[in-house]
Short mmCIF file of C-alpha atoms in Angstrom, two decimals:
data_model
loop_
_atom_site.label_atom_id
_atom_site.label_comp_id
_atom_site.label_asym_id
_atom_site.label_seq_id
_atom_site.Cartn_x
_atom_site.Cartn_y
_atom_site.Cartn_z
CA LYS A 1 0.00 0.00 0.00
CA MET A 2 1.43 3.38 -1.05
CA ALA A 3 1.57 6.41 1.25
CA LYS A 4 -0.61 9.40 0.40
CA LEU A 5 1.06 12.42 -1.21
CA SER A 6 -0.99 14.67 1.10
CA ARG A 7 1.47 13.74 3.87
CA ILE A 8 4.09 15.71 1.97
CA ALA A 9 1.96 18.37 0.30
CA ASP A 10 -1.52 19.02 1.64
CA VAL A 11 -3.44 21.05 -0.95
CA GLN A 12 -6.96 22.40 -0.41
CA ILE A 13 -8.75 24.88 -2.66
CA ALA A 14 -11.72 26.87 -1.35
CA LEU A 15 -14.21 28.02 -3.99
CA ARG A 16 -15.31 31.56 -3.29
CA THR A 17 -17.65 31.76 -6.25
CA THR A 18 -21.06 31.94 -4.61
CA GLY A 19 -23.52 33.40 -7.08
CA ILE A 20 -26.42 35.53 -5.86
CA ALA A 21 -29.80 35.40 -7.58
CA GLU A 22 -30.32 38.77 -9.21
CA GLN A 23 -33.57 40.70 -9.52
CA SER A 24 -34.61 41.08 -13.15
CA PHE A 25 -35.49 44.52 -14.46
CA SER A 26 -36.74 43.25 -17.82
CA ASP A 27 -39.51 40.88 -16.78
CA LEU A 28 -43.17 41.87 -16.99
CA ILE A 29 -46.21 40.33 -15.34
CA ILE A 30 -49.71 40.84 -16.74
CA VAL A 31 -52.31 40.37 -14.00
CA GLY A 32 -55.86 39.47 -14.91
CA ASP A 33 -58.81 37.19 -14.19
CA HIS A 34 -58.32 33.66 -15.46
CA ALA A 35 -58.57 29.99 -14.55
CA LEU A 36 -55.86 28.58 -16.80
CA SER A 37 -53.67 27.42 -13.94
CA VAL A 38 -53.89 26.58 -10.26
CA SER A 39 -50.63 28.41 -9.63
CA ARG A 40 -50.68 32.17 -9.33
CA VAL A 41 -48.01 32.77 -11.97
CA LEU A 42 -47.37 31.08 -15.30
CA ALA A 43 -44.89 32.05 -18.01
CA ILE A 44 -45.53 32.26 -21.74
CA THR A 45 -43.23 32.98 -24.67
CA GLY A 46 -45.99 33.82 -27.13
CA ALA A 47 -49.59 35.03 -26.91
CA ASP A 48 -50.89 32.01 -28.85
CA GLU A 49 -50.00 29.79 -25.90
CA LEU A 50 -53.03 31.29 -24.15
CA LEU A 51 -55.22 30.34 -27.10
CA ASP A 52 -53.81 26.81 -26.98
CA MET A 53 -55.05 26.57 -23.38
CA GLY A 54 -58.54 27.54 -24.49
CA MET A 55 -58.57 31.28 -23.84
CA ALA A 56 -60.72 33.23 -26.29
CA SER A 57 -59.01 35.72 -28.60
CA THR A 58 -61.37 38.38 -27.23
CA ASP A 59 -60.03 37.97 -23.68
CA SER A 60 -58.18 41.00 -22.30
CA LEU A 61 -55.27 38.85 -21.12
CA TYR A 62 -54.72 37.53 -24.63
CA LYS A 63 -54.95 41.02 -26.13
CA ALA A 64 -52.46 42.39 -23.60
CA ALA A 65 -49.98 39.57 -24.23
CA SER A 66 -50.43 40.00 -27.98
CA ASP A 67 -49.61 43.71 -27.74
CA VAL A 68 -46.42 42.87 -25.83
CA PHE A 69 -45.23 40.30 -28.36
CA SER A 70 -46.17 42.50 -31.33
CA GLN A 71 -43.25 44.84 -30.62
CA MET A 72 -39.91 44.55 -32.41
CA PRO A 73 -37.81 43.77 -30.55
CA HIS A 74 -39.82 42.43 -27.62
CA ILE A 75 -39.03 40.67 -24.36
CA ASN A 76 -38.76 36.90 -24.72
CA LYS A 77 -41.30 35.92 -22.06
CA VAL A 78 -44.21 37.31 -20.11
CA TYR A 79 -45.56 36.19 -16.76
CA ILE A 80 -49.32 35.86 -16.40
CA GLY A 81 -50.61 36.57 -12.91
CA ARG A 82 -53.88 34.96 -11.84
CA ARG A 83 -56.54 36.99 -10.08
CA LEU A 84 -58.75 34.44 -8.35
CA VAL A 85 -62.08 33.70 -10.02
CA SER A 86 -64.99 31.80 -8.51
CA SER A 87 -66.08 30.00 -11.68
CA ALA A 88 -65.18 29.37 -15.31
CA THR A 89 -67.25 28.33 -18.30
CA ILE A 90 -66.52 25.90 -21.09
CA THR A 91 -68.47 26.57 -24.26
CA VAL A 92 -68.98 23.93 -26.92
CA GLY A 93 -68.75 25.42 -30.41
CA THR A 94 -70.23 23.84 -33.49
CA ALA A 95 -70.93 20.17 -32.77
CA ALA A 96 -68.81 17.67 -34.65
CA ALA A 97 -67.78 14.05 -34.22
CA GLY A 98 -64.53 13.65 -32.32
CA ALA A 99 -62.87 14.06 -28.94
CA TYR A 100 -63.64 16.95 -26.58
CA THR A 101 -61.26 17.26 -23.62
CA ALA A 102 -61.03 19.43 -20.54
CA THR A 103 -58.10 19.31 -18.13
CA ILE A 104 -59.05 20.28 -14.58
CA GLY A 105 -56.47 21.30 -12.02
CA TRP A 106 -56.98 21.71 -8.28
CA ARG A 107 -54.99 21.79 -5.08
CA ASN A 108 -55.18 18.92 -2.60
CA ALA A 109 -56.74 20.37 0.54
CA THR A 110 -54.59 18.18 2.80
CA THR A 111 -51.15 18.16 1.19
CA GLY A 112 -51.32 21.34 -0.89
CA GLU A 113 -50.17 19.35 -3.92
CA VAL A 114 -51.43 20.49 -7.32
CA MET A 115 -53.52 17.77 -8.92
CA SER A 116 -54.51 17.47 -12.56
CA ALA A 117 -56.74 15.15 -14.57
CA GLU A 118 -58.23 15.10 -18.05
CA ALA A 119 -61.91 14.59 -18.78
CA LYS A 120 -62.81 13.34 -22.23
CA TYR A 121 -66.01 12.93 -24.19
CA THR A 122 -66.03 11.42 -27.67
CA ALA A 123 -68.89 12.91 -29.66
CA LEU A 124 -70.92 11.07 -32.26
CA VAL A 125 -72.05 12.53 -35.56
CA THR A 126 -75.59 12.77 -34.15
CA ASP A 127 -74.59 14.67 -30.99
CA THR A 128 -75.67 18.28 -30.57
CA ALA A 129 -73.55 20.90 -28.79
CA ALA A 130 -75.78 20.56 -25.71
CA MET A 131 -75.34 16.77 -25.70
CA ILE A 132 -71.56 17.18 -25.90
CA ALA A 133 -71.64 19.63 -23.01
CA THR A 134 -73.68 17.20 -20.90
CA GLY A 135 -71.34 14.32 -21.68
CA LEU A 136 -68.19 16.31 -20.95
CA ALA A 137 -69.68 17.68 -17.71
CA ALA A 138 -70.32 14.13 -16.52
CA ALA A 139 -66.72 13.21 -17.33
CA ILE A 140 -65.46 16.21 -15.32
CA THR A 141 -67.60 15.25 -12.34
CA ALA A 142 -66.21 11.71 -12.47
CA LEU A 143 -62.64 13.03 -11.99
CA GLY A 144 -63.22 13.67 -8.30
CA ALA A 145 -61.74 17.16 -8.50
CA THR A 146 -62.71 19.75 -5.88
CA VAL A 147 -65.07 21.51 -8.28
CA SER A 148 -68.79 21.47 -8.91
CA VAL A 149 -70.16 21.27 -12.45
CA THR A 150 -73.41 22.44 -14.02
CA THR A 151 -74.61 22.74 -17.63
CA VAL A 152 -77.04 25.03 -19.43
CA GLY A 153 -77.36 24.27 -23.13
CA ASN A 154 -73.89 24.13 -24.66
CA VAL A 155 -72.18 25.87 -21.72
CA ILE A 156 -70.54 24.07 -18.79
CA THR A 157 -69.87 26.04 -15.60
CA VAL A 158 -67.06 24.87 -13.33
CA THR A 159 -67.01 26.33 -9.80
CA GLY A 160 -64.38 25.96 -7.11
CA ASN A 161 -65.52 23.79 -4.22
CA PRO A 162 -65.50 25.03 -1.52
CA SER A 163 -66.21 28.57 -2.69
CA GLY A 164 -62.98 30.43 -3.35
CA ALA A 165 -60.90 27.29 -3.87
CA SER A 166 -58.25 27.42 -6.57
CA PHE A 167 -58.87 25.44 -9.74
CA SER A 168 -57.88 25.55 -13.39
CA VAL A 169 -59.53 24.69 -16.68
CA SER A 170 -57.84 24.16 -20.03
CA VAL A 171 -59.56 22.61 -23.04
CA GLY A 172 -59.00 20.88 -26.34
CA GLY A 173 -61.23 20.28 -29.32
CA ASN A 174 -63.92 22.73 -30.39
CA LEU A 175 -64.09 24.36 -26.95
CA THR A 176 -63.37 27.79 -25.47
CA THR A 177 -63.18 28.99 -21.88
CA ALA A 178 -64.15 32.17 -20.10
CA ASN A 179 -64.42 33.08 -16.45
CA ALA A 180 -66.48 35.14 -14.07
CA ALA A 181 -65.16 38.54 -13.06
CA SER A 182 -62.91 38.39 -10.01
CA ALA A 183 -63.89 39.95 -6.72
CA GLU A 184 -60.45 39.44 -5.18
CA PRO A 185 -58.82 42.69 -3.92
CA LEU A 186 -55.96 43.64 -6.22
CA ALA A 187 -53.48 43.96 -3.35
CA ASP A 188 -54.24 40.36 -2.32
CA THR A 189 -53.67 39.20 -5.89
CA MET A 190 -50.34 41.01 -6.17
CA ALA A 191 -49.12 39.72 -2.82
CA ALA A 192 -50.06 36.14 -3.72
CA CYS A 193 -48.29 36.37 -7.10
CA ALA A 194 -45.16 37.83 -5.52
CA ALA A 195 -45.12 35.16 -2.82
CA GLU A 196 -45.15 32.42 -5.45
CA LEU A 197 -42.72 34.03 -7.91
CA GLY A 198 -41.55 37.57 -7.32
CA ASN A 199 -38.61 38.04 -9.69
CA TRP A 200 -40.64 40.15 -12.15
CA TYR A 201 -40.25 43.92 -12.10
CA GLY A 202 -42.80 45.45 -14.47
CA VAL A 203 -46.49 45.13 -13.61
CA MET A 204 -49.59 45.75 -15.69
CA ILE A 205 -53.20 44.79 -15.04
CA THR A 206 -55.93 44.17 -17.57
CA SER A 207 -58.50 45.96 -15.41
CA ARG A 208 -59.28 49.58 -16.26
CA THR A 209 -61.39 50.08 -13.14
CA GLU A 210 -60.07 53.13 -11.30
CA SER A 211 -60.16 51.47 -7.88
CA ASP A 212 -58.07 48.56 -9.21
CA VAL A 213 -55.54 50.94 -10.78
CA LEU A 214 -55.15 52.90 -7.53
CA ALA A 215 -54.85 49.69 -5.50
CA ALA A 216 -52.15 48.33 -7.83
CA ALA A 217 -50.26 51.63 -7.73
CA ASP A 218 -50.33 51.63 -3.94
CA TRP A 219 -49.06 48.03 -3.73
CA VAL A 220 -46.28 48.58 -6.26
CA GLU A 221 -45.04 51.70 -4.49
CA ALA A 222 -44.41 49.67 -1.36
CA ASN A 223 -42.85 46.67 -3.15
CA GLU A 224 -40.13 48.11 -5.40
CA LYS A 225 -41.81 47.26 -8.72
CA LEU A 226 -42.82 49.47 -11.67
CA PHE A 227 -46.50 49.70 -12.65
CA PHE A 228 -47.85 50.56 -16.10
CA THR A 229 -51.48 51.39 -16.77
CA SER A 230 -53.67 53.13 -19.31
CA SER A 231 -56.98 54.94 -19.30
CA ALA A 232 -59.43 56.38 -21.82
CA GLN A 233 -60.94 58.83 -19.31
CA ALA A 234 -61.64 62.00 -21.27
CA ALA A 235 -61.12 64.08 -18.13
CA ILE A 236 -57.38 63.32 -18.28
CA LEU A 237 -57.29 65.69 -21.28
CA ASP A 238 -59.13 68.41 -19.33
CA GLY A 239 -56.75 70.73 -17.55
CA ALA A 240 -59.51 71.80 -15.15
CA SER A 241 -60.19 68.26 -13.94
CA THR A 242 -58.56 67.09 -10.71
CA THR A 243 -60.63 63.95 -10.12
CA ASP A 244 -59.53 61.80 -13.08
CA VAL A 245 -57.26 58.81 -12.49
CA ALA A 246 -54.11 60.56 -13.78
CA SER A 247 -54.69 63.48 -11.42
CA LYS A 248 -55.21 61.11 -8.49
CA LEU A 249 -51.99 59.25 -9.26
CA LYS A 250 -50.11 62.55 -9.47
CA GLN A 251 -51.67 63.81 -6.25
CA ALA A 252 -50.54 60.62 -4.50
CA GLN A 253 -47.00 61.23 -5.85
CA TYR A 254 -46.48 57.68 -7.03
CA PHE A 255 -42.91 57.30 -8.27
CA ARG A 256 -43.48 53.75 -9.49
CA THR A 257 -46.58 54.18 -11.65
CA ALA A 258 -46.67 55.33 -15.27
CA ILE A 259 -50.06 56.04 -16.82
CA TRP A 260 -50.89 56.52 -20.49
CA TYR A 261 -53.91 58.33 -21.81
CA HIS A 262 -55.08 56.13 -24.67
CA GLY A 263 -58.41 56.47 -26.42
CA ALA A 264 -58.50 52.73 -27.16
CA ALA A 265 -57.41 51.70 -23.66
CA ASN A 266 -60.39 49.39 -23.20
CA SER A 267 -59.36 47.20 -26.14
CA GLU A 268 -55.62 47.88 -26.57
CA PHE A 269 -52.77 47.69 -24.08
CA ILE A 270 -50.17 50.37 -24.69
CA ASP A 271 -49.19 49.77 -21.06
CA GLY A 272 -48.00 46.31 -22.13
CA ALA A 273 -46.58 47.32 -25.51
CA ALA A 274 -44.27 50.02 -24.11
CA PRO A 275 -42.49 47.89 -21.47
CA GLY A 276 -42.65 44.89 -23.81
CA HIS A 277 -40.39 46.83 -26.16
CA LEU A 278 -38.32 49.01 -23.82
CA PHE A 279 -37.52 46.24 -21.34
CA THR A 280 -35.30 44.79 -24.10
CA PHE A 281 -32.83 47.57 -23.25
CA TYR A 282 -30.56 47.44 -20.22
CA PRO A 283 -31.64 49.87 -17.48
CA GLY A 284 -30.01 53.19 -18.29
CA GLN A 285 -29.97 52.64 -22.05
CA GLU A 286 -33.55 53.65 -22.87
CA THR A 287 -35.92 56.55 -22.78
CA TRP A 288 -39.70 56.12 -22.82
CA ALA A 289 -40.45 59.09 -25.05
CA LEU A 290 -40.27 59.20 -28.87
CA LYS A 291 -40.77 55.45 -29.24
CA ARG A 292 -42.75 53.82 -32.02
CA LEU A 293 -45.12 50.99 -31.04
CA ALA A 294 -46.62 48.31 -33.27
CA GLY A 295 -50.30 47.37 -33.15
CA ILE A 296 -51.28 50.39 -31.04
CA THR A 297 -53.71 53.01 -32.33
CA TYR A 298 -52.35 56.54 -32.02
CA ASP A 299 -54.36 59.45 -30.63
CA ALA A 300 -54.69 62.60 -32.70
CA LEU A 301 -54.78 65.07 -29.83
CA GLN A 302 -55.22 68.82 -29.97
CA GLU A 303 -52.22 70.61 -28.49
CA GLY A 304 -54.19 71.86 -25.50
CA LYS A 305 -55.39 68.37 -24.61
CA ALA A 306 -51.91 66.90 -24.92
CA ILE A 307 -50.50 69.65 -22.74
CA ALA A 308 -53.21 68.99 -20.12
CA ALA A 309 -52.39 65.27 -20.03
CA HIS A 310 -48.64 65.89 -19.80
CA ALA A 311 -49.17 68.43 -17.00
CA LYS A 312 -50.71 65.55 -15.02
CA ASN A 313 -47.60 63.48 -15.82
CA ALA A 314 -49.66 61.21 -18.06
CA ASN A 315 -48.03 59.81 -21.20
CA THR A 316 -49.49 59.74 -24.70
CA PHE A 317 -49.01 58.08 -28.09
CA GLU A 318 -49.53 60.72 -30.76
CA VAL A 319 -49.26 61.16 -34.50
CA PHE A 320 -46.76 63.61 -36.03
CA ARG A 321 -47.07 63.99 -39.80
CA ASN A 322 -46.47 60.44 -41.08
CA PHE A 323 -45.35 58.73 -37.86
CA ALA A 324 -46.57 58.16 -34.30
CA VAL A 325 -44.42 58.11 -31.16
CA THR A 326 -44.79 58.11 -27.39
CA GLN A 327 -44.66 61.42 -25.57
CA ASN A 328 -43.55 62.49 -22.09
CA GLY A 329 -42.11 59.26 -20.60
CA LYS A 330 -42.73 60.04 -16.94
CA VAL A 331 -44.12 58.39 -13.83
CA ALA A 332 -47.04 59.95 -11.99
CA ALA A 333 -44.79 61.88 -9.58
CA GLY A 334 -42.99 63.55 -12.48
CA GLU A 335 -39.68 61.67 -12.61
CA TRP A 336 -38.55 60.01 -15.82
CA ILE A 337 -39.49 56.31 -16.09
CA ASP A 338 -35.97 55.38 -17.19
CA VAL A 339 -34.45 57.11 -14.16
CA ILE A 340 -36.63 55.09 -11.78
CA ARG A 341 -35.75 51.83 -13.53
CA PHE A 342 -32.03 52.65 -13.59
CA ARG A 343 -32.07 53.71 -9.93
CA ASP A 344 -33.68 50.40 -8.93
CA TRP A 345 -31.16 48.46 -11.01
CA LEU A 346 -28.23 50.33 -9.46
CA VAL A 347 -29.49 49.65 -5.94
CA GLU A 348 -29.67 45.94 -6.79
CA GLN A 349 -26.16 45.92 -8.25
CA ILE A 350 -24.72 47.58 -5.15
CA ARG A 351 -26.52 45.13 -2.87
CA ILE A 352 -25.26 42.13 -4.84
CA ASN A 353 -21.67 43.37 -5.03
CA VAL A 354 -21.44 44.21 -1.33
CA VAL A 355 -23.05 40.96 -0.19
CA SER A 356 -20.83 38.99 -2.57
CA ALA A 357 -17.72 40.71 -1.16
CA LEU A 358 -18.78 39.82 2.37
CA ILE A 359 -19.69 36.17 1.84
CA ASN A 360 -16.76 35.40 -0.47
CA ALA A 361 -14.18 37.09 1.75
CA ASP A 362 -11.14 35.21 3.04
CA GLY A 363 -12.47 34.38 6.48
CA LYS A 364 -13.80 37.89 7.16
CA VAL A 365 -13.72 41.48 6.02
CA PRO A 366 -11.64 43.14 8.73
CA TYR A 367 -12.81 46.42 10.25
CA THR A 368 -9.72 48.24 9.02
CA ASP A 369 -9.01 50.71 6.25
CA ASP A 370 -8.19 47.77 3.98
CA GLY A 371 -11.48 46.07 4.89
CA ILE A 372 -13.47 49.24 4.23
CA GLN A 373 -11.69 49.50 0.87
CA ILE A 374 -13.16 46.08 -0.04
CA ILE A 375 -16.65 47.54 0.43
CA ARG A 376 -15.67 50.64 -1.51
CA ASN A 377 -14.41 48.50 -4.39
CA ALA A 378 -17.72 46.61 -4.48
CA LEU A 379 -19.60 49.92 -4.72
CA GLN A 380 -17.23 51.21 -7.39
CA LYS A 381 -17.76 48.06 -9.47
CA ALA A 382 -21.51 48.73 -9.57
CA LEU A 383 -21.01 52.38 -10.50
CA ASP A 384 -18.53 51.49 -13.26
CA LEU A 385 -21.12 49.13 -14.75
CA GLY A 386 -23.65 51.96 -14.53
CA VAL A 387 -21.29 54.09 -16.63
CA ALA A 388 -20.82 51.26 -19.13
CA ARG A 389 -24.59 50.82 -19.39
CA LYS A 390 -24.92 54.58 -20.12
CA GLY A 391 -27.06 55.37 -17.10
CA ILE A 392 -24.27 57.32 -15.40
CA ALA A 393 -22.46 59.99 -17.38
CA PRO A 394 -18.83 59.27 -18.25
CA GLU A 395 -15.97 61.43 -17.05
CA GLU A 396 -16.10 64.72 -18.94
CA LEU A 397 -14.27 68.05 -19.19
CA ASP A 398 -15.73 71.45 -18.41
CA SER A 399 -15.03 74.55 -20.52
CA ASP A 400 -11.80 75.15 -18.60
CA GLY A 401 -10.52 71.66 -19.31
CA ARG A 402 -11.07 70.41 -15.75
CA LYS A 403 -12.23 66.84 -15.28
CA ILE A 404 -15.79 66.29 -14.10
CA PRO A 405 -15.94 62.81 -12.56
CA SER A 406 -18.69 60.34 -13.34
CA TYR A 407 -19.17 59.74 -9.65
CA THR A 408 -17.51 60.25 -6.29
CA ILE A 409 -17.37 57.81 -3.38
CA THR A 410 -16.71 58.66 0.25
CA VAL A 411 -16.01 56.12 2.97
CA PRO A 412 -14.97 56.66 6.58
CA ARG A 413 -11.52 55.99 7.96
CA SER A 414 -11.45 53.08 10.35
CA ALA A 415 -9.95 55.30 13.05
CA ASP A 416 -12.93 57.69 12.78
CA VAL A 417 -15.59 55.00 13.27
CA SER A 418 -17.14 54.91 16.73
CA VAL A 419 -16.21 52.12 19.11
CA ASN A 420 -19.89 51.19 19.36
CA ASN A 421 -20.29 50.73 15.58
CA LYS A 422 -17.16 48.61 15.49
CA ALA A 423 -18.43 46.51 18.39
CA ASN A 424 -21.73 46.02 16.51
CA ARG A 425 -19.83 45.35 13.25
CA LEU A 426 -21.80 48.08 11.52
CA LEU A 427 -20.30 50.20 8.73
CA GLN A 428 -22.09 53.46 8.04
CA ASP A 429 -21.46 56.65 6.05
CA VAL A 430 -20.51 54.89 2.81
CA ARG A 431 -21.85 57.35 0.26
CA PHE A 432 -21.67 58.18 -3.42
CA THR A 433 -22.93 60.82 -5.80
CA ALA A 434 -23.22 60.20 -9.54
CA ARG A 435 -24.19 62.24 -12.58
CA LEU A 436 -27.03 60.75 -14.58
CA ALA A 437 -26.39 60.55 -18.29
CA GLY A 438 -29.95 61.67 -18.99
CA ALA A 439 -31.48 61.58 -22.45
#
């Protein structure tokens, strides 16, 4: 038996390569009423995936997703957030011989496990639409899912059992689904979606109800997301009005909500199209004004009406000679949308870099000038990336040839830190200022 070489040379390599999950600033969730999944959040890479699950092409969720994916370029996926519905319908179209299937999903009340089963009815040539509905309803009932089923003519109604229970319905064959309007408070919906999967940043809702818009804006403000909405309220274009939804959002000084006035807001989703396109840019590389959007009807606004909307920090999509572009590009509180997005991204980068420096340190980060420099370097790395991404202005010269720095960083000397802060291992007064590149 040979001796081990480790007796002579003991070699150990520690891997300090811990990666930290990073918040995305290019992911969008569309929140609406549906019963396509038991889970609160599902991801799609094309709007037609919703049609494949049985959603009607007239559904607001499909239209919103379609407006996102109509842009060029567009983000490569969209999250669909589920606002809880009490019931869903399955409608049998023109009767024809063949298989009609409905997949029902539900959550096991004891284990919490998501269950799924397919109900199938094979129609005969002589079957009517009502007969197919009756046969398929019986097959759904036989699954033993926690739903109740009723039929009226060619329409099957599936209801969560007990009331309020989560369920899903997807169909195949000559079938379409629709659902009852949700009564779930928007804040509860958003919180439930974030608890299940919260990596998305942009938020839009299919609802145009003012109370829903205000509730979503309030939730987003407290949860570091960015909310996009749209309204066709004519009062937004009236400078004397202070009770329209744009005025209310401005009065509340929401820095994380951007509203568009759009005459076709009830059938089109400019609030999905704009982030669907502009989220393809890194934070700091975009502006939300002067952008062309595909599949969105422009508004031919009189100058006075456009000025009134912009004074309320609402955004518009207007025609100029032979082209149409977005105008304003602000959040309700008056800051530029791109500045808010870049600021959030920079905060995340600093967090990640500092935490990474701490957990990948050699044993510890000492409370010395050298240790404080490690934190400073982590901050500088984030700021340098901000310059590279064009959110922070590069170093420039003034008219006298003096250098104007992109940013400045100040950190305390170890000797100047209080004994109490050192005892608590707390480093404060690490600060920076940076010049935004603007647009």
